[in-house]
CSV table of C-alpha atoms in Angstrom, one decimal:
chain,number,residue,atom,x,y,z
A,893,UNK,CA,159.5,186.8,90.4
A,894,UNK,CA,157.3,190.0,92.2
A,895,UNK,CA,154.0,189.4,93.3
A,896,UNK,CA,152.7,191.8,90.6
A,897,UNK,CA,154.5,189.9,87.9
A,898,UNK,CA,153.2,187.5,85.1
A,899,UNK,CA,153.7,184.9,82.8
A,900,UNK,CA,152.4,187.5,79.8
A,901,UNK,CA,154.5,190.4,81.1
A,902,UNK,CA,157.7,188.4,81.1
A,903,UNK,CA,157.3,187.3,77.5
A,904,UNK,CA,157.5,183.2,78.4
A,905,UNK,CA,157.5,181.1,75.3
A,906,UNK,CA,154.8,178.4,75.8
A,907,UNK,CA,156.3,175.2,76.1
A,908,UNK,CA,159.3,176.6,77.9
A,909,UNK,CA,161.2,175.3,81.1
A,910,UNK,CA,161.2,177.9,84.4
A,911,UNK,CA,163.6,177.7,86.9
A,912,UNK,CA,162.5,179.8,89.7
A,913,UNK,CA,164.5,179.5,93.2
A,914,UNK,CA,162.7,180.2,96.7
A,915,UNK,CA,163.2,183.1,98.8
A,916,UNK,CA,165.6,182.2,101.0
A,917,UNK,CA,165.1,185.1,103.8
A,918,UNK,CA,163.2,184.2,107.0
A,919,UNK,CA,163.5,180.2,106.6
A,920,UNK,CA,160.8,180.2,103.4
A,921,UNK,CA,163.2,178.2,101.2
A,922,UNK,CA,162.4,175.1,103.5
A,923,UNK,CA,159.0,175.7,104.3
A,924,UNK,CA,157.6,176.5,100.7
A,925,UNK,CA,159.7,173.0,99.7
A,926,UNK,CA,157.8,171.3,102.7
A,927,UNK,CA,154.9,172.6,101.6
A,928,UNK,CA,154.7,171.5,97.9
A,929,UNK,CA,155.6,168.0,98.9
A,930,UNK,CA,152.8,167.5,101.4
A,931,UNK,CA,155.6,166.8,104.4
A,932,UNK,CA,153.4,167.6,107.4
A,933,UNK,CA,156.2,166.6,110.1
A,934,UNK,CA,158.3,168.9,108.8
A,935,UNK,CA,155.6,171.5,108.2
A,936,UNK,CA,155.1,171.4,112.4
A,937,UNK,CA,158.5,172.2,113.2
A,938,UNK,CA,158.6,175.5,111.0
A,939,UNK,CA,155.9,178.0,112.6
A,940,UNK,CA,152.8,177.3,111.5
A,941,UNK,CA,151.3,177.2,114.5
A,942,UNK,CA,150.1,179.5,117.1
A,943,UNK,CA,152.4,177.8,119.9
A,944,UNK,CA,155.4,176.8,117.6
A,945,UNK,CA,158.4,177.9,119.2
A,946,UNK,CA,160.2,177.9,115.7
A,947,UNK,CA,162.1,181.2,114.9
A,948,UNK,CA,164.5,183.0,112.8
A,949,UNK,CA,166.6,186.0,113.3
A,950,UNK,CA,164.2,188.0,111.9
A,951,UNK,CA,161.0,186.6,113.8
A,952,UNK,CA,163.3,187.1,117.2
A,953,UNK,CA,163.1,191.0,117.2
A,954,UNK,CA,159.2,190.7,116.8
A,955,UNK,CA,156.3,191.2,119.6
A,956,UNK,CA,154.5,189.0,120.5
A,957,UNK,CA,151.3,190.5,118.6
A,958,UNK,CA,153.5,190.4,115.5
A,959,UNK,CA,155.2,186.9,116.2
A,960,UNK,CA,151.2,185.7,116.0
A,961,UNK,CA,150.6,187.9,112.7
A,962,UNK,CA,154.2,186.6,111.2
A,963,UNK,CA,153.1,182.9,112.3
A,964,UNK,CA,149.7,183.5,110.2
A,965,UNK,CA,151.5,184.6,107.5
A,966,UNK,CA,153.6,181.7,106.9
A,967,UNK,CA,150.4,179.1,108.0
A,968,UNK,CA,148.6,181.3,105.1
A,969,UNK,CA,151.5,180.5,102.5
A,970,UNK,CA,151.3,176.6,103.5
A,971,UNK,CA,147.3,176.4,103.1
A,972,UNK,CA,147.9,178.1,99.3
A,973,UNK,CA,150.5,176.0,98.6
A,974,UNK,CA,148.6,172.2,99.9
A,975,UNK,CA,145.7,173.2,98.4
A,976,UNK,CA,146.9,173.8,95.3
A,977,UNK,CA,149.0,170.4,95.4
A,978,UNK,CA,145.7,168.8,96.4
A,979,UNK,CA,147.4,168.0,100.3
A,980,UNK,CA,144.6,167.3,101.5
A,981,UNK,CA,146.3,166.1,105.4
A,982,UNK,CA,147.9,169.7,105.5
A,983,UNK,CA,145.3,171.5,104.9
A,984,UNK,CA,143.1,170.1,107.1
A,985,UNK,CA,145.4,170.1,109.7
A,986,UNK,CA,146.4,174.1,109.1
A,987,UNK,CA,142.3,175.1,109.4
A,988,UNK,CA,141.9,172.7,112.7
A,989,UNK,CA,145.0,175.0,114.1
A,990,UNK,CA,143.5,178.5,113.1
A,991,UNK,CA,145.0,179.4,109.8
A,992,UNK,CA,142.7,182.2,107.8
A,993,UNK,CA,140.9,180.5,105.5
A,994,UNK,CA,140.3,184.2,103.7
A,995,UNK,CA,143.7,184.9,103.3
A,996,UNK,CA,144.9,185.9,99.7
A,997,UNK,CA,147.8,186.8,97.7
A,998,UNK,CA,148.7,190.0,96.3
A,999,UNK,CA,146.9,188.9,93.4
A,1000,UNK,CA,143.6,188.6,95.6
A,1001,UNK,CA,143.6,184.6,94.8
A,1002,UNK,CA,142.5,182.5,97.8
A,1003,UNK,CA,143.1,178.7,98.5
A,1004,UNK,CA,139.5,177.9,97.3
A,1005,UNK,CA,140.4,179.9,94.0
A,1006,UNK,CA,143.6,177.6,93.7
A,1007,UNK,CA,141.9,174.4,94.7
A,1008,UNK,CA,138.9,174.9,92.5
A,1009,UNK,CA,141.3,175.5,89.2
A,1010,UNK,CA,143.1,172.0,90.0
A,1011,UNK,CA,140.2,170.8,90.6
A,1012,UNK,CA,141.0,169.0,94.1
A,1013,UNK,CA,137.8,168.6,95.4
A,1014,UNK,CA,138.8,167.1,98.7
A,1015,UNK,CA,140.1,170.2,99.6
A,1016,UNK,CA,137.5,172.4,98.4
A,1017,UNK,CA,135.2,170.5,100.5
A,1018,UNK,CA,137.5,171.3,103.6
A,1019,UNK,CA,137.7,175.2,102.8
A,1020,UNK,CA,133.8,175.3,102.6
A,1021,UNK,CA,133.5,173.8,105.8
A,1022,UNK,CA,135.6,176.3,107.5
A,1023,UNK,CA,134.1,179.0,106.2
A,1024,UNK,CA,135.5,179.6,102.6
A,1025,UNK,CA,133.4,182.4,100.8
A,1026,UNK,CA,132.1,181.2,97.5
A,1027,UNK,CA,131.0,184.4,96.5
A,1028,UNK,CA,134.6,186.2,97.6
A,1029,UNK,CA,136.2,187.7,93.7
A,1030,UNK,CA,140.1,187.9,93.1
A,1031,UNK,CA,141.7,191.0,91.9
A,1032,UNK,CA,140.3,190.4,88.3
A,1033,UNK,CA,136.7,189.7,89.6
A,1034,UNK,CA,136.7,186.0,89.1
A,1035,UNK,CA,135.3,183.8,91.7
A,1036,UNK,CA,136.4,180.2,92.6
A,1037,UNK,CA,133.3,178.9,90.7
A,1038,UNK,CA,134.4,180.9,87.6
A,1039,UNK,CA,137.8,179.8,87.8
A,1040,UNK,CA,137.3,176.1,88.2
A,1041,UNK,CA,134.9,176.5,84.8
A,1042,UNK,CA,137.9,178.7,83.3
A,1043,UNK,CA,140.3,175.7,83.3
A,1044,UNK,CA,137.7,172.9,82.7
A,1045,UNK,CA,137.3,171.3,86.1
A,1046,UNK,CA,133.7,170.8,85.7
A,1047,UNK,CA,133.2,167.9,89.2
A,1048,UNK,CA,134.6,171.0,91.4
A,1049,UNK,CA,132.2,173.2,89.2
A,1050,UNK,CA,129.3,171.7,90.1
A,1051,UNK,CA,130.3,171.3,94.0
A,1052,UNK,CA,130.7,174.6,94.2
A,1053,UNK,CA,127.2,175.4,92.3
A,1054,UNK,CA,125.6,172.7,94.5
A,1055,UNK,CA,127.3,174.5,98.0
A,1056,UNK,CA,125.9,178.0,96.8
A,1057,UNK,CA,122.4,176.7,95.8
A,1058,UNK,CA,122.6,175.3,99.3
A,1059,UNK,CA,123.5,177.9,100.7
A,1060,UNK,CA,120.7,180.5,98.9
A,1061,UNK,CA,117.9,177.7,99.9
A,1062,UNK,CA,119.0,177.8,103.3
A,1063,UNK,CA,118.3,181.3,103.8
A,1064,UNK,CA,114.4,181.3,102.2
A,1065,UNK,CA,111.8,181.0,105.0
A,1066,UNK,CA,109.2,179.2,104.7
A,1067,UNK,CA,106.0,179.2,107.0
A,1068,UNK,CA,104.9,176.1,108.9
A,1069,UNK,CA,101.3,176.6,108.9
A,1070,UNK,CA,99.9,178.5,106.2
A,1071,UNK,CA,96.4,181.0,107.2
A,1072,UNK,CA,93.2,178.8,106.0
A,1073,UNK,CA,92.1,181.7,103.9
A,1074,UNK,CA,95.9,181.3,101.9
A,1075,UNK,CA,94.5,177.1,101.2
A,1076,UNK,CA,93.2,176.3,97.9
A,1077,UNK,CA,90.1,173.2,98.6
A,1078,UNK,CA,91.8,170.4,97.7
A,1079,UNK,CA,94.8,171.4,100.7
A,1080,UNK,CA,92.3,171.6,103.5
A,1081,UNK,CA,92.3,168.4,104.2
A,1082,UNK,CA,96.1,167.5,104.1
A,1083,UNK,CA,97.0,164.6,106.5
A,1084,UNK,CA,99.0,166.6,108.5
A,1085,UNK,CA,96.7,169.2,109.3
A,1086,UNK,CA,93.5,168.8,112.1
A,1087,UNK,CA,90.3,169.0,110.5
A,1088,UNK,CA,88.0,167.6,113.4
A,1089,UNK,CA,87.0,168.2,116.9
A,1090,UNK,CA,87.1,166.0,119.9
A,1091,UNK,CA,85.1,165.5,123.1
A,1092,UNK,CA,84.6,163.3,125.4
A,1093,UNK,CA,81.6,161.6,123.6
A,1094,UNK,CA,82.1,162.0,119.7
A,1095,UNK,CA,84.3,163.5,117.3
A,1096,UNK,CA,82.9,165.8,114.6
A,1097,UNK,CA,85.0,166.1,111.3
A,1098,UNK,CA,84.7,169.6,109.6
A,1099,UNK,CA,84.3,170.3,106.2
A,1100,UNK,CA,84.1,173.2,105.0
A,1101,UNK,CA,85.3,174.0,101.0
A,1102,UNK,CA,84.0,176.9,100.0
A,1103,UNK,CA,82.5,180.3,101.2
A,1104,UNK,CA,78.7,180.2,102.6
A,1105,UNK,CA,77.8,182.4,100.4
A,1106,UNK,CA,79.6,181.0,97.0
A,1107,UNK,CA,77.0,178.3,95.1
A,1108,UNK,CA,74.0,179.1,96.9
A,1109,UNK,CA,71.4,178.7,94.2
A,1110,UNK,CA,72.5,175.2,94.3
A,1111,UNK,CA,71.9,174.8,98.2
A,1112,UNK,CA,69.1,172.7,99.4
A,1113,UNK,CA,67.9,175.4,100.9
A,1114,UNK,CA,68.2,177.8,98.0
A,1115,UNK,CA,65.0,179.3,96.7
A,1116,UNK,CA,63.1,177.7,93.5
A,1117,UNK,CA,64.1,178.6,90.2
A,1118,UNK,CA,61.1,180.5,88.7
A,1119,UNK,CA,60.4,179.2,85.3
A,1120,UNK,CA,57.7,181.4,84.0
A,1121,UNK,CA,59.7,184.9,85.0
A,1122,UNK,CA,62.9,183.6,83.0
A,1123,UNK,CA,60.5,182.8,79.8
A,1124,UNK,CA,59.1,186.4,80.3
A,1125,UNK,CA,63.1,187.5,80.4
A,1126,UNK,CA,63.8,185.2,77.4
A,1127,UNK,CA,60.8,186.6,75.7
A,1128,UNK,CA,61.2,190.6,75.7
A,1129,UNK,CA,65.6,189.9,74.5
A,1130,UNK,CA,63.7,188.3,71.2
A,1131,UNK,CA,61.2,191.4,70.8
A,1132,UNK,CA,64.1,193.9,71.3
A,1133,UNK,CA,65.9,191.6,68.8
């Protein structure tokens, strides 16, 4: 079945048996079936690594720059495949030994966007930790988060919710020792921040709430309210009443 091909565009009946058979051409037929069974001994001995000395006929005639790309190719196939299957020993062992974790199909589907629809969380953990891109969009625009809600796997929903929240609250700064004039009165006098003075005879504790000049007709020092000028004031707003 092409790349481009699908389920809709082929006119499959719901319900129906598919027999598909694996490419046979540059020794994929074993590796895809090594792959979907989880069979990491055998996966070693097929080139998936950057120092396998596995080849094929075709691999043979290539340099050695594109013996390394055709190597990542097939390590990119394996990682799709286990982490759809929920393999959770391949994959980690693919990612320790360089596979891309951005790779994607033709389709633009990466192994987060396969993991997160089966809902194998293991894996997705994995991915993320090597770098997976939460945000990264298929050919149709739908992100692993979006797929994994698509087909009801809500637990790998939320991790991946959880990972991008994470990842957004890492990147707000915060200041770690805000300017006096930013306090309000009652964060003056946090523990962790010094409010006194020390020498080698006393300590003196500072206080100091509000501006000098706020409240000052209530100061001990203020001047006396004069009682007869405010009568007059009250008077004369009556008359003119």
């Amino acid at each position: 079945m092409p790349d481009t091909s699908t389920f809709k565009r082929n006119g499959i009946i719901p319900g129906g048996t598919i027999s598909l058979r694996i490419w046979t051409h540059d020794g994929y037929s074993d590796l895809v079936k090594a792959a979907a069974e989880g069979n990491l001994t055998q996966l070693k001995c097929l080139g998936i690594t950057r120092d396998s000395s596995y080849n094929t006929p075709n691999s043979l005639r290539l340099s050695t720059e594109q013996k390394q790309e055709w190597i990542a190719s097939r390590a990119a196939v394996v990682l799709f495949i286990a982490a759809h299957r929920g393999h959770l020993g391949v994959v980690r062992f693919l990612l320790k030994n360089g596979a891309n974790v951005l790779a994607k199909t033709p389709l633009g589907n990466s192994a987060l966007h396969v993991a997160a629809a089966k809902g194998n969380c293991d894996c997705i953990t994995e991915l993320l930790a090597h770098g997976a891109q939460t945000e990264d969009t298929n050919n149709d625009g739908v992100t692993a988060l979006e797929l994994a809600r698509i087909w009801g796997q809500k637990t790998g929903a939320r991790q991946l919710f959880l990972f991008q929240w994470k990842e957004r609250a890492s990147t707000v700064k915060v200041k770690p020792h805000l300017d006096p004039s930013e306090l309000f009165a009652h964060q003056k006098f946090d523990s962790k921040l010094k409010s006194w003075r020390c020498g080698s005879q006393a300590k003196r504790y500072m206080a100091n709430l509000v501006k000098h000049t706020e409240f000052k007709g209530t100061a001990f020092g203020a001047p006396r309210k004069q009682e007869g000028a405010t009568r007059r004031k009250e008077g004369k707003s009556l008359t003119a009443k």
